[in-house]
Amino acid sequence: MSIIFLLIGISLCVALAFLGAFLWAVRSGQYEDDYTPSVRMLFEDEAVPDEK
């Protein structure tokens, strides 16, 4: 029965770590531009040199 309390404690620690990482990412501005990365691949046309 004590393993349940240990697993609950570990899962709470992992959940708090992911919450902290998410809050850090939001505060650092990683989610401010969600449009440009989705269309960036449509406008990148680099010529590939022929290797013959």
Short mmCIF file of N, CA, C and O in Angstrom, two decimals:
data_model
loop_
_atom_site.label_atom_id
_atom_site.label_comp_id
_atom_site.label_asym_id
_atom_site.label_seq_id
_atom_site.Cartn_x
_atom_site.Cartn_y
_atom_site.Cartn_z
N MET A 1 0.83 -1.20 0.00
CA MET A 1 0.00 0.00 0.00
C MET A 1 0.86 1.25 0.00
O MET A 1 0.45 2.27 -0.55
N SER A 2 2.06 1.15 0.56
CA SER A 2 2.90 2.34 0.60
C SER A 2 3.45 2.70 -0.77
O SER A 2 3.83 3.85 -0.99
N ILE A 3 3.45 1.72 -1.69
CA ILE A 3 3.94 2.03 -3.05
C ILE A 3 2.99 3.00 -3.76
O ILE A 3 3.43 3.80 -4.58
N ILE A 4 1.71 2.97 -3.42
CA ILE A 4 0.75 3.91 -4.02
C ILE A 4 1.11 5.34 -3.65
O ILE A 4 1.13 6.22 -4.51
N PHE A 5 1.45 5.56 -2.40
CA PHE A 5 1.81 6.92 -1.97
C PHE A 5 3.11 7.36 -2.61
O PHE A 5 3.29 8.54 -2.96
N LEU A 6 4.04 6.42 -2.78
CA LEU A 6 5.30 6.75 -3.44
C LEU A 6 5.05 7.12 -4.90
O LEU A 6 5.60 8.12 -5.41
N LEU A 7 4.22 6.35 -5.59
CA LEU A 7 3.92 6.64 -6.99
C LEU A 7 3.15 7.94 -7.16
O LEU A 7 3.36 8.69 -8.12
N ILE A 8 2.25 8.23 -6.23
CA ILE A 8 1.53 9.51 -6.29
C ILE A 8 2.50 10.68 -6.10
O ILE A 8 2.43 11.68 -6.81
N GLY A 9 3.42 10.54 -5.18
CA GLY A 9 4.41 11.59 -4.96
C GLY A 9 5.30 11.80 -6.17
O GLY A 9 5.57 12.94 -6.57
N ILE A 10 5.75 10.71 -6.78
CA ILE A 10 6.59 10.82 -7.97
C ILE A 10 5.81 11.44 -9.12
O ILE A 10 6.32 12.31 -9.84
N SER A 11 4.56 11.03 -9.30
CA SER A 11 3.77 11.60 -10.40
C SER A 11 3.49 13.07 -10.18
O SER A 11 3.47 13.86 -11.13
N LEU A 12 3.28 13.49 -8.96
CA LEU A 12 3.09 14.91 -8.68
C LEU A 12 4.35 15.70 -8.97
O LEU A 12 4.29 16.82 -9.51
N CYS A 13 5.51 15.14 -8.64
CA CYS A 13 6.77 15.82 -8.94
C CYS A 13 6.98 15.97 -10.44
O CYS A 13 7.39 17.03 -10.92
N VAL A 14 6.68 14.92 -11.20
CA VAL A 14 6.84 14.98 -12.65
C VAL A 14 5.85 15.98 -13.24
O VAL A 14 6.20 16.77 -14.12
N ALA A 15 4.61 15.98 -12.75
CA ALA A 15 3.62 16.92 -13.25
C ALA A 15 4.02 18.36 -12.95
O ALA A 15 3.87 19.24 -13.79
N LEU A 16 4.56 18.62 -11.77
CA LEU A 16 5.01 19.98 -11.44
C LEU A 16 6.20 20.39 -12.29
O LEU A 16 6.33 21.55 -12.67
N ALA A 17 7.07 19.43 -12.61
CA ALA A 17 8.21 19.74 -13.49
C ALA A 17 7.73 20.13 -14.88
O ALA A 17 8.22 21.10 -15.48
N PHE A 18 6.76 19.38 -15.43
CA PHE A 18 6.23 19.73 -16.75
C PHE A 18 5.47 21.05 -16.71
O PHE A 18 5.54 21.84 -17.66
N LEU A 19 4.76 21.32 -15.64
CA LEU A 19 4.06 22.61 -15.51
C LEU A 19 5.06 23.75 -15.45
O LEU A 19 4.87 24.79 -16.09
N GLY A 20 6.14 23.56 -14.71
CA GLY A 20 7.18 24.59 -14.65
C GLY A 20 7.83 24.82 -16.00
O GLY A 20 8.09 25.96 -16.39
N ALA A 21 8.08 23.74 -16.75
CA ALA A 21 8.67 23.89 -18.08
C ALA A 21 7.72 24.60 -19.02
O ALA A 21 8.13 25.43 -19.84
N PHE A 22 6.43 24.29 -18.92
CA PHE A 22 5.44 24.97 -19.77
C PHE A 22 5.35 26.45 -19.43
O PHE A 22 5.33 27.31 -20.33
N LEU A 23 5.31 26.79 -18.16
CA LEU A 23 5.24 28.20 -17.77
C LEU A 23 6.50 28.94 -18.19
O LEU A 23 6.45 30.10 -18.62
N TRP A 24 7.66 28.29 -18.09
CA TRP A 24 8.90 28.91 -18.54
C TRP A 24 8.85 29.18 -20.04
O TRP A 24 9.27 30.24 -20.51
N ALA A 25 8.32 28.23 -20.81
CA ALA A 25 8.25 28.39 -22.25
C ALA A 25 7.29 29.52 -22.63
O ALA A 25 7.56 30.29 -23.55
N VAL A 26 6.19 29.64 -21.93
CA VAL A 26 5.22 30.70 -22.23
C VAL A 26 5.81 32.06 -21.89
O VAL A 26 5.70 33.02 -22.66
N ARG A 27 6.49 32.16 -20.77
CA ARG A 27 7.07 33.44 -20.37
C ARG A 27 8.24 33.86 -21.24
O ARG A 27 8.53 35.03 -21.39
N SER A 28 8.95 32.88 -21.83
CA SER A 28 10.09 33.23 -22.67
C SER A 28 9.67 33.55 -24.10
O SER A 28 10.52 33.89 -24.92
N GLY A 29 8.37 33.41 -24.43
CA GLY A 29 7.87 33.84 -25.73
C GLY A 29 7.93 32.80 -26.82
O GLY A 29 7.88 33.15 -27.99
N GLN A 30 8.02 31.55 -26.49
CA GLN A 30 8.12 30.52 -27.51
C GLN A 30 6.79 30.25 -28.20
O GLN A 30 6.76 29.61 -29.24
N TYR A 31 5.68 30.71 -27.66
CA TYR A 31 4.37 30.48 -28.27
C TYR A 31 3.77 31.74 -28.85
O TYR A 31 2.59 31.77 -29.18
N GLU A 32 4.57 32.81 -29.00
CA GLU A 32 4.01 34.07 -29.50
C GLU A 32 3.71 34.00 -31.00
O GLU A 32 2.72 34.53 -31.45
N ASP A 33 4.56 33.38 -31.79
CA ASP A 33 4.35 33.32 -33.23
C ASP A 33 4.00 31.88 -33.61
O ASP A 33 4.87 31.05 -33.78
N ASP A 34 2.72 31.62 -33.76
CA ASP A 34 2.31 30.26 -34.12
C ASP A 34 1.90 30.15 -35.58
O ASP A 34 1.53 29.09 -36.05
N TYR A 35 1.99 31.25 -36.34
CA TYR A 35 1.59 31.22 -37.75
C TYR A 35 2.79 31.01 -38.67
O TYR A 35 2.72 30.20 -39.60
N THR A 36 3.87 31.70 -38.45
CA THR A 36 5.02 31.67 -39.35
C THR A 36 5.63 30.27 -39.52
O THR A 36 5.91 29.87 -40.65
N PRO A 37 5.85 29.50 -38.46
CA PRO A 37 6.43 28.17 -38.70
C PRO A 37 5.55 27.25 -39.55
O PRO A 37 6.07 26.40 -40.27
N SER A 38 4.24 27.45 -39.51
CA SER A 38 3.38 26.57 -40.29
C SER A 38 3.42 26.88 -41.78
O SER A 38 3.11 26.03 -42.60
N VAL A 39 3.75 28.11 -42.17
CA VAL A 39 3.79 28.48 -43.59
C VAL A 39 5.21 28.66 -44.10
O VAL A 39 5.40 28.94 -45.27
N ARG A 40 6.21 28.54 -43.24
CA ARG A 40 7.59 28.76 -43.64
C ARG A 40 8.02 27.77 -44.72
O ARG A 40 8.71 28.14 -45.66
N MET A 41 7.57 26.54 -44.65
CA MET A 41 7.99 25.54 -45.62
C MET A 41 7.39 25.81 -46.99
O MET A 41 7.90 25.35 -48.00
N LEU A 42 6.33 26.62 -47.07
CA LEU A 42 5.72 26.92 -48.36
C LEU A 42 6.51 27.96 -49.13
O LEU A 42 6.40 28.05 -50.35
N PHE A 43 7.29 28.80 -48.44
CA PHE A 43 8.00 29.89 -49.09
C PHE A 43 9.49 29.66 -49.20
O PHE A 43 10.20 30.52 -49.71
N GLU A 44 10.00 28.56 -48.75
CA GLU A 44 11.43 28.28 -48.87
C GLU A 44 11.68 27.52 -50.16
O GLU A 44 11.34 26.36 -50.28
N ASP A 45 12.24 28.22 -51.13
CA ASP A 45 12.58 27.59 -52.40
C ASP A 45 14.07 27.77 -52.66
O ASP A 45 14.51 28.72 -53.31
N GLU A 46 14.86 26.89 -52.16
CA GLU A 46 16.29 26.94 -52.42
C GLU A 46 16.60 25.99 -53.56
O GLU A 46 16.13 24.86 -53.59
N ALA A 47 17.42 26.48 -54.49
CA ALA A 47 17.80 25.64 -55.62
C ALA A 47 18.80 24.58 -55.16
O ALA A 47 19.75 24.87 -54.45
N VAL A 48 18.54 23.37 -55.56
CA VAL A 48 19.42 22.26 -55.21
C VAL A 48 20.42 22.08 -56.35
O VAL A 48 20.02 21.89 -57.51
N PRO A 49 21.72 22.20 -56.07
CA PRO A 49 22.71 22.05 -57.15
C PRO A 49 22.75 20.60 -57.64
O PRO A 49 22.61 19.66 -56.87
N ASP A 50 22.94 20.47 -58.95
CA ASP A 50 23.03 19.14 -59.54
C ASP A 50 24.40 18.55 -59.27
O ASP A 50 25.42 19.20 -59.47
N GLU A 51 24.44 17.33 -58.82
CA GLU A 51 25.72 16.65 -58.55
C GLU A 51 25.91 15.54 -59.58
O GLU A 51 25.68 14.37 -59.31
N LYS A 52 26.31 15.94 -60.79
CA LYS A 52 26.52 14.94 -61.85
C LYS A 52 27.96 14.93 -62.28
O LYS A 52 28.67 15.83 -62.31
#
